[in-house]
Short mmCIF file of C-alpha atoms and ligand atoms in Angstrom, two decimals:
data_model
loop_
_atom_site.label_atom_id
_atom_site.label_comp_id
_atom_site.label_asym_id
_atom_site.label_seq_id
_atom_site.Cartn_x
_atom_site.Cartn_y
_atom_site.Cartn_z
CA MET R 1 -6.20 -23.46 12.99
CA SER R 2 -4.51 -22.02 14.97
CA ALA R 3 -4.39 -19.24 17.57
CA PRO R 4 -4.87 -15.74 16.28
CA LEU R 5 -1.75 -12.92 16.51
CA ILE R 6 -2.31 -11.12 19.19
CA ASP R 7 0.84 -8.23 19.95
CA PRO R 8 1.55 -7.03 23.19
CA PHE R 9 -0.78 -4.05 22.87
CA ALA R 10 -3.95 -6.32 22.61
CA ARG R 11 -4.19 -5.58 18.81
CA THR R 12 -4.71 -8.69 17.10
CA ILE R 13 -3.15 -9.01 13.57
CA ASP R 14 -5.33 -9.63 11.43
CA TYR R 15 -3.93 -8.05 8.26
CA LEU R 16 -0.89 -8.86 5.99
CA ARG R 17 0.75 -7.27 2.86
CA VAL R 18 3.43 -8.50 1.15
CA SER R 19 5.48 -7.12 -1.20
CA VAL R 20 6.37 -9.97 -4.42
CA THR R 21 8.61 -8.08 -5.34
CA ASP R 22 10.85 -4.22 -5.11
CA ARG R 23 10.85 -3.96 -8.57
CA CYS R 24 8.85 -1.50 -10.45
CA ASP R 25 8.21 -0.39 -13.99
CA PHE R 26 7.78 3.41 -12.63
CA ARG R 27 10.46 5.29 -10.87
CA CYS R 28 7.95 7.79 -8.76
CA THR R 29 10.37 10.74 -7.18
CA TYR R 30 9.14 9.97 -3.40
CA CYS R 31 9.66 5.93 -3.15
CA MET R 32 13.28 5.52 -5.41
CA SER R 33 15.67 7.13 -7.64
CA GLU R 34 15.60 6.83 -10.99
CA HIS R 35 18.62 4.58 -10.78
CA MET R 36 17.64 2.74 -7.94
CA THR R 37 19.49 -1.10 -7.59
CA PHE R 38 17.63 -3.20 -7.33
CA LEU R 39 18.17 -7.32 -5.16
CA PRO R 40 19.62 -9.58 -6.34
CA LYS R 41 16.99 -12.23 -8.13
CA ARG R 42 17.91 -15.16 -5.44
CA ASP R 43 17.09 -13.53 -3.04
CA LEU R 44 13.72 -13.27 -3.53
CA LEU R 45 11.07 -15.47 -2.23
CA THR R 46 9.86 -17.73 -5.24
CA LEU R 47 6.08 -17.92 -5.18
CA GLU R 48 5.70 -21.69 -3.75
CA GLU R 49 7.47 -19.81 -1.19
CA LEU R 50 5.80 -16.57 -0.94
CA ASP R 51 2.37 -19.55 -1.18
CA ARG R 52 3.63 -20.78 1.93
CA LEU R 53 4.64 -18.07 3.78
CA CYS R 54 1.30 -16.05 3.62
CA SER R 55 -0.66 -19.45 4.03
CA ALA R 56 0.37 -19.65 7.70
CA PHE R 57 -0.50 -16.65 8.05
CA VAL R 58 -4.06 -17.39 7.07
CA ARG R 59 -4.25 -20.37 9.82
CA MET R 60 -2.86 -17.91 12.14
CA GLY R 61 -5.62 -15.51 11.73
CA VAL R 62 -5.37 -13.39 9.07
CA ARG R 63 -8.18 -12.25 7.13
CA LYS R 64 -6.96 -9.55 4.71
CA LEU R 65 -4.11 -10.21 2.17
CA ARG R 66 -2.92 -7.11 0.17
CA ILE R 67 -0.34 -8.11 -2.75
CA THR R 68 1.80 -4.88 -3.26
CA GLY R 69 5.52 -4.50 -4.08
CA GLY R 70 7.51 -2.90 -6.32
CA GLU R 71 5.18 -2.97 -8.64
CA PRO R 72 3.27 -6.66 -8.31
CA LEU R 73 2.05 -6.67 -11.46
CA VAL R 74 5.42 -6.63 -13.58
CA ARG R 75 6.34 -9.64 -11.21
CA LYS R 76 6.87 -13.14 -13.58
CA GLY R 77 4.36 -15.72 -12.60
CA ILE R 78 2.41 -13.38 -10.34
CA MET R 79 -1.09 -15.15 -11.71
CA THR R 80 -0.05 -18.59 -10.12
CA PHE R 81 0.39 -16.87 -6.70
CA PHE R 82 -3.23 -14.79 -6.57
CA GLU R 83 -4.67 -18.07 -8.32
CA GLY R 84 -3.22 -19.69 -5.00
CA MET R 85 -4.39 -17.74 -2.76
CA SER R 86 -7.79 -17.87 -4.11
CA ARG R 87 -8.10 -21.58 -2.11
CA HIS R 88 -8.39 -19.36 0.71
CA LEU R 89 -10.94 -17.25 -0.18
CA ASP R 90 -13.36 -20.00 -1.35
CA GLY R 91 -13.48 -21.99 1.81
CA THR R 92 -11.68 -24.82 -0.02
CA SER R 93 -8.68 -24.56 2.07
CA GLU R 94 -8.05 -26.41 5.00
CA ALA R 95 -5.93 -22.70 6.24
CA GLY R 96 -8.89 -21.07 6.74
CA ARG R 97 -11.23 -18.11 5.26
CA LEU R 98 -9.35 -15.02 3.84
CA ASP R 99 -12.07 -12.54 3.91
CA GLU R 100 -10.32 -10.64 1.04
CA LEU R 101 -7.79 -10.62 -1.28
CA THR R 102 -6.41 -6.90 -2.76
CA LEU R 103 -4.23 -5.72 -4.65
CA THR R 104 -1.81 -2.25 -4.27
CA THR R 105 -0.26 -1.64 -7.97
CA ASN R 106 -0.01 1.92 -9.98
CA GLY R 107 -2.01 0.05 -12.80
CA SER R 108 0.78 0.24 -15.90
CA GLN R 109 -0.23 -3.39 -16.78
CA LEU R 110 -4.38 -3.78 -15.37
CA ASP R 111 -5.16 -3.63 -19.15
CA ARG R 112 -4.46 -7.28 -19.67
CA PHE R 113 -4.14 -8.21 -16.43
CA ALA R 114 -7.90 -6.92 -14.41
CA GLN R 115 -9.72 -9.86 -16.14
CA PRO R 116 -7.51 -12.99 -14.63
CA LEU R 117 -7.34 -10.88 -11.27
CA TRP R 118 -10.91 -11.01 -11.09
CA ASP R 119 -11.01 -14.66 -11.63
CA ALA R 120 -8.66 -15.37 -8.78
CA GLY R 121 -11.47 -13.43 -6.50
CA VAL R 122 -9.95 -10.22 -6.27
CA ARG R 123 -12.93 -7.65 -5.80
CA ARG R 124 -10.90 -4.66 -4.71
CA ILE R 125 -7.81 -2.85 -6.17
CA ASN R 126 -6.11 0.51 -5.05
CA VAL R 127 -4.43 2.14 -8.29
CA SER R 128 -1.42 4.84 -6.90
CA LEU R 129 -2.07 7.86 -9.19
CA ASP R 130 -0.96 11.53 -8.05
CA THR R 131 -2.04 13.02 -11.42
CA LEU R 132 -4.61 13.84 -14.50
CA ASP R 133 -1.97 16.19 -16.10
CA PRO R 134 0.00 13.53 -19.10
CA ASP R 135 2.71 15.54 -18.47
CA LYS R 136 2.95 15.93 -14.76
CA PHE R 137 2.30 12.09 -14.50
CA ARG R 138 5.53 11.59 -16.55
CA ALA R 139 6.92 13.38 -14.54
CA ILE R 140 6.44 12.18 -10.75
CA THR R 141 6.84 8.44 -12.21
CA ARG R 142 10.04 9.35 -14.25
CA TRP R 143 8.50 6.25 -16.40
CA GLY R 144 4.88 6.32 -16.64
CA SER R 145 2.08 7.21 -19.07
CA LEU R 146 -1.02 7.82 -17.42
CA ASP R 147 -3.16 6.74 -20.68
CA LYS R 148 -1.93 2.93 -20.16
CA VAL R 149 -2.96 3.79 -16.59
CA ARG R 150 -6.34 5.02 -17.28
CA ARG R 151 -7.14 1.92 -19.27
CA GLY R 152 -6.10 -0.18 -17.32
CA ILE R 153 -8.74 1.30 -14.30
CA ASP R 154 -11.31 1.49 -17.23
CA ALA R 155 -10.61 -2.40 -17.80
CA ALA R 156 -10.65 -2.97 -14.25
CA ARG R 157 -14.09 -1.42 -13.66
CA ALA R 158 -15.04 -3.35 -16.14
CA THR R 159 -14.94 -6.39 -14.72
CA GLY R 160 -16.71 -5.47 -12.03
CA MET R 161 -14.17 -4.83 -9.08
CA ARG R 162 -13.83 -1.79 -6.80
CA VAL R 163 -11.55 0.54 -7.87
CA LYS R 164 -10.00 3.12 -4.88
CA ILE R 165 -7.85 5.54 -6.22
CA ASN R 166 -4.92 6.63 -3.79
CA THR R 167 -3.21 10.11 -3.94
CA VAL R 168 -0.01 11.41 -2.63
CA ALA R 169 -0.88 14.43 -1.13
CA LEU R 170 2.35 16.84 -2.65
CA LYS R 171 2.47 20.52 -1.66
CA GLY R 172 3.36 22.20 -4.99
CA PHE R 173 2.65 19.91 -7.09
CA ASN R 174 -1.51 18.32 -6.80
CA GLU R 175 -2.65 20.71 -4.61
CA ALA R 176 -4.29 23.09 -8.17
CA GLU R 177 -5.73 19.73 -8.87
CA LEU R 178 -7.67 18.69 -5.73
CA PHE R 179 -11.13 19.34 -7.45
CA ASP R 180 -10.45 17.58 -10.40
CA LEU R 181 -9.75 14.61 -9.08
CA VAL R 182 -12.68 13.93 -6.49
CA ASP R 183 -14.84 15.27 -9.90
CA TRP R 184 -12.92 12.56 -12.13
CA CYS R 185 -13.49 9.79 -9.83
CA ALA R 186 -16.74 11.12 -9.17
CA ARG R 187 -17.97 11.30 -12.67
CA ASP R 188 -16.29 7.75 -12.51
CA ASP R 189 -17.33 5.88 -9.43
CA LEU R 190 -13.94 5.60 -8.11
CA ASP R 191 -13.10 6.08 -4.02
CA LEU R 192 -10.27 8.52 -3.04
CA THR R 193 -8.00 8.22 -0.57
CA PHE R 194 -5.32 10.64 0.10
CA ILE R 195 -1.76 10.02 1.94
CA GLU R 196 0.45 12.14 3.63
CA VAL R 197 4.30 11.64 2.43
CA MET R 198 6.02 9.48 4.37
CA PRO R 199 10.38 10.17 4.87
CA MET R 200 11.49 6.94 3.44
CA GLY R 201 13.52 5.98 0.74
CA ASP R 202 15.76 8.33 -1.06
CA MET R 203 15.36 11.65 0.17
CA GLY R 204 16.13 13.16 -2.56
CA ASP R 205 18.43 15.55 -1.62
CA GLY R 206 21.43 13.60 0.27
CA THR R 207 20.21 13.07 3.43
CA ASP R 208 18.23 15.08 5.75
CA GLY R 209 14.51 15.08 4.44
CA THR R 210 14.42 18.67 3.96
CA LEU R 211 13.08 18.23 0.27
CA ARG R 212 10.04 16.16 1.39
CA LEU R 213 9.95 18.32 3.98
CA GLY R 214 8.97 20.83 1.68
CA GLN R 215 6.35 18.72 -0.11
CA TYR R 216 4.60 17.74 2.57
CA TRP R 217 0.72 19.13 2.18
CA PRO R 218 -0.81 17.63 5.96
CA LEU R 219 -4.10 16.63 5.13
CA ARG R 220 -5.68 18.76 7.82
CA ASP R 221 -4.83 21.67 5.26
CA LEU R 222 -5.88 19.41 2.49
CA ARG R 223 -9.32 18.90 4.16
CA THR R 224 -9.58 22.70 5.13
CA ARG R 225 -9.61 23.37 1.24
CA LEU R 226 -11.45 20.88 0.48
CA ALA R 227 -14.75 21.94 3.04
CA GLU R 228 -14.46 25.15 0.80
CA ARG R 229 -16.28 23.63 -1.50
CA PHE R 230 -18.07 20.34 -0.03
CA THR R 231 -19.65 19.83 3.33
CA LEU R 232 -17.91 17.11 4.86
CA SER R 233 -18.82 14.61 7.99
CA GLU R 234 -16.75 12.05 9.28
CA LEU R 235 -18.40 8.21 8.19
CA SER R 236 -17.33 5.33 11.01
CA TYR R 237 -17.04 3.02 7.46
CA ARG R 238 -13.04 1.43 7.69
CA THR R 239 -11.83 -1.19 5.63
CA GLY R 240 -9.09 -2.57 7.69
CA GLY R 241 -6.64 -0.23 6.58
CA PRO R 242 -5.39 2.72 8.10
CA ALA R 243 -7.71 5.31 6.13
CA ARG R 244 -10.62 7.70 7.77
CA TYR R 245 -13.42 8.59 5.78
CA PHE R 246 -15.32 11.59 5.02
CA GLU R 247 -18.34 11.55 3.13
CA LEU R 248 -18.89 14.43 0.67
CA GLN R 249 -22.29 15.67 1.63
CA GLU R 250 -22.65 17.07 -1.97
CA THR R 251 -21.94 13.97 -3.74
CA GLY R 252 -21.93 11.45 -1.78
CA GLN R 253 -18.80 10.72 -2.66
CA ARG R 254 -16.47 9.17 0.39
CA ILE R 255 -12.94 10.27 0.29
CA GLY R 256 -10.16 8.38 2.73
CA PHE R 257 -7.30 10.28 4.45
CA ILE R 258 -4.28 8.44 5.46
CA THR R 259 -2.36 10.44 7.53
CA PRO R 260 0.85 8.77 9.48
CA LEU R 261 2.36 12.62 10.29
CA THR R 262 -0.52 14.49 11.47
CA HIS R 263 -2.74 11.84 13.23
CA ASN R 264 -1.73 9.09 15.18
CA PHE R 265 -3.35 6.05 13.20
CA CYS R 266 -0.89 3.19 15.11
CA GLU R 267 -3.49 2.85 17.91
CA SER R 268 -5.24 0.56 15.58
CA CYS R 269 -2.53 -0.91 13.67
CA ASN R 270 -3.49 -4.62 12.89
CA ARG R 271 -0.86 -5.40 10.37
CA VAL R 272 2.03 -6.03 9.51
CA ARG R 273 4.71 -6.82 6.49
CA LEU R 274 5.94 -9.27 4.72
CA THR R 275 8.47 -8.28 2.19
CA CYS R 276 9.67 -10.11 -1.11
CA THR R 277 12.91 -11.72 0.74
CA GLY R 278 11.19 -12.68 3.99
CA GLU R 279 11.44 -10.07 6.07
CA LEU R 280 8.93 -9.52 8.43
CA TYR R 281 8.40 -5.78 9.96
CA MET R 282 6.25 -4.94 12.50
CA CYS R 283 6.06 -2.01 11.81
CA LEU R 284 6.00 0.35 8.70
CA GLY R 285 8.20 3.25 10.36
CA GLN R 286 10.43 1.11 12.55
CA GLU R 287 13.55 -0.84 12.08
CA ASP R 288 13.16 -3.93 13.45
CA MET R 289 12.26 -7.07 11.30
CA ALA R 290 11.97 -10.93 11.82
CA ASP R 291 13.84 -13.20 9.12
CA LEU R 292 11.40 -15.95 7.65
CA ARG R 293 13.05 -16.79 5.16
CA ALA R 294 15.86 -19.13 7.62
CA PRO R 295 13.03 -21.12 9.17
CA LEU R 296 10.93 -21.46 6.17
CA ARG R 297 14.14 -22.78 4.52
CA THR R 298 15.86 -24.98 6.55
CA SER R 299 12.32 -27.01 7.14
CA GLU R 300 9.53 -28.78 5.13
CA GLY R 301 7.50 -28.91 8.29
CA ASP R 302 5.34 -24.97 8.75
CA ALA R 303 5.92 -25.63 12.30
CA PRO R 304 9.69 -23.51 12.71
CA VAL R 305 7.75 -20.90 9.92
CA GLU R 306 5.56 -20.24 12.50
CA ALA R 307 6.88 -19.95 15.85
CA ALA R 308 9.10 -17.60 14.33
CA ILE R 309 5.83 -15.29 13.04
CA ARG R 310 5.00 -15.38 16.94
CA GLU R 311 8.24 -14.59 18.25
CA ALA R 312 7.87 -11.57 15.64
CA ILE R 313 4.08 -10.23 16.99
CA ALA R 314 5.57 -10.44 20.28
CA ARG R 315 7.51 -7.84 19.97
CA LYS R 316 5.13 -5.77 17.94
CA PRO R 317 5.85 -2.11 18.78
CA LYS R 318 3.41 -0.08 19.52
CA GLY R 319 3.81 2.94 17.10
CA HIS R 320 6.40 4.15 14.26
CA ASP R 321 8.40 7.68 15.01
CA PHE R 322 7.48 9.69 12.06
CA ASP R 323 7.61 13.70 12.82
CA TYR R 324 8.04 16.55 10.46
CA SER R 325 7.04 19.22 13.13
CA ARG R 326 10.45 19.79 14.06
CA GLN R 327 11.01 21.37 11.18
CA ARG R 328 12.97 18.04 9.80
CA ALA R 329 11.66 14.91 8.65
CA ASP R 330 12.31 13.05 12.02
CA GLY R 331 11.89 9.16 12.42
CA GLN R 332 12.91 9.10 8.78
CA MET R 333 13.93 5.39 7.56
CA SER R 334 16.31 4.41 5.15
CA ARG R 335 14.38 2.38 3.96
CA HIS R 336 12.19 2.21 0.85
CA MET R 337 8.50 2.04 0.35
CA SER R 338 8.90 -0.29 -2.38
CA HIS R 339 10.84 -2.63 0.09
CA THR R 340 8.18 -3.01 2.46
CA GLY R 341 5.40 -3.06 0.48
CA GLY R 342 3.67 0.73 0.26
N1 SAM S 1 3.91 0.32 -7.20
C1 SAM S 1 2.76 0.18 -6.63
C2 SAM S 1 1.85 1.06 -6.45
O1 SAM S 1 2.43 1.91 -6.43
O2 SAM S 1 0.63 1.40 -6.08
C3 SAM S 1 2.65 -0.64 -4.89
C4 SAM S 1 3.73 0.05 -4.53
S1 SAM S 1 3.42 1.79 -3.05
C5 SAM S 1 5.13 1.91 -2.67
C6 SAM S 1 2.72 1.18 -2.25
C7 SAM S 1 1.67 2.45 -1.83
O3 SAM S 1 3.26 3.46 -1.53
C8 SAM S 1 1.68 3.65 -3.76
O4 SAM S 1 0.75 4.50 -3.21
C9 SAM S 1 2.66 5.55 -3.33
O5 SAM S 1 1.65 6.65 -3.58
C10 SAM S 1 3.28 4.76 -2.14
N2 SAM S 1 4.24 5.97 -1.84
C11 SAM S 1 5.30 5.88 -1.48
N3 SAM S 1 6.44 6.37 -1.51
C12 SAM S 1 5.57 6.60 -1.09
C13 SAM S 1 6.25 8.15 0.72
N4 SAM S 1 7.88 8.31 0.16
N5 SAM S 1 5.15 8.30 1.45
C14 SAM S 1 4.19 8.08 1.33
N6 SAM S 1 3.81 7.51 0.33
C15 SAM S 1 4.53 6.56 -0.60
FE1 SF4 S 2 6.53 2.26 -8.31
FE2 SF4 S 2 5.01 2.28 -6.40
FE3 SF4 S 2 7.11 2.99 -5.64
FE4 SF4 S 2 5.77 4.98 -7.56
S1 SF4 S 2 5.04 4.34 -5.69
S2 SF4 S 2 8.02 3.53 -8.04
S3 SF4 S 2 4.58 3.09 -8.72
S4 SF4 S 2 6.32 1.18 -6.30
#
């Protein structure tokens, strides 16, 4: 094992999120346009290259690997990659030990992938779902089927996997469903986390982010609504991600809040993001990145890759600059979430 990755603000980097494809079988309105142009396939890292890079990170102290996209389960042969990564879970790898291999998915392909994922050691997954109304689901995802996603969630639960639902809080869209979503998760024993909509990618209105601003439902308001029916107590529970958790005392449910905008979650940031083309982003909300594909392709040994990773971590910024407070979507990113991986 190599020395751990520590950034200039003394944060240990032990969490890597990997976008394995920018492609997706949905077109969520807050994420991409309907006629999204995807990267040429030749620009993508092969599954072997992804394995090599992720293994280098594990060697350098990464303990948690989250596979995302785009939709990770539409990448051809993706199970080969998961099966490869499972060697870091069971202690048989020389690289070191991964505590967790996990996945963020839209759930569309889960009914067929749930069992193989379980067999590869995946024990916890996040499924993104913003509404329980089939028509609204179709409208927000443009192409998705709620029924299929729910079958996928059931298949995952049947394996014994823990499922967390990630819901983007959208003003005027799912406000009225707040308690329905909470009740459904209580009934089906699903964890639930709300995410504030971020000013990224296709802003839906040209350039200035006004539409996204209109969709912005601050989670502090959502929490106030929840408190009308439940008693909320803050928990110290953390999953290694950016969410803060509250317990609903009446049901014992755990509800997560990811508030990149109302709460600056950067001080405890332990993660970096790798794109499917081998770019390493040190912060979701900043443009700076390091190209890992070149050192990977120019050398058979991993020393140049490790050096490039260390150099990148040494420039990890203190935080993002997202800010809706001046009635504009400040700090907005032209990059799509599907590129960097949500
Ligand atoms: N396709 C998978 C999915 O939807 O779960 C994985 C990739 S997706 C980019 C990861 C997460 O990013 C999803 O939970 C999605 O809701 C979230 N996301 C996408 N665009 C967002 C935005 N503009 N603001 C906040 N969350 C966003
Ligand atoms: Fe696809 Fe996920 Fe983006 Fe929706 S949020 S378009 S499912 S990548």
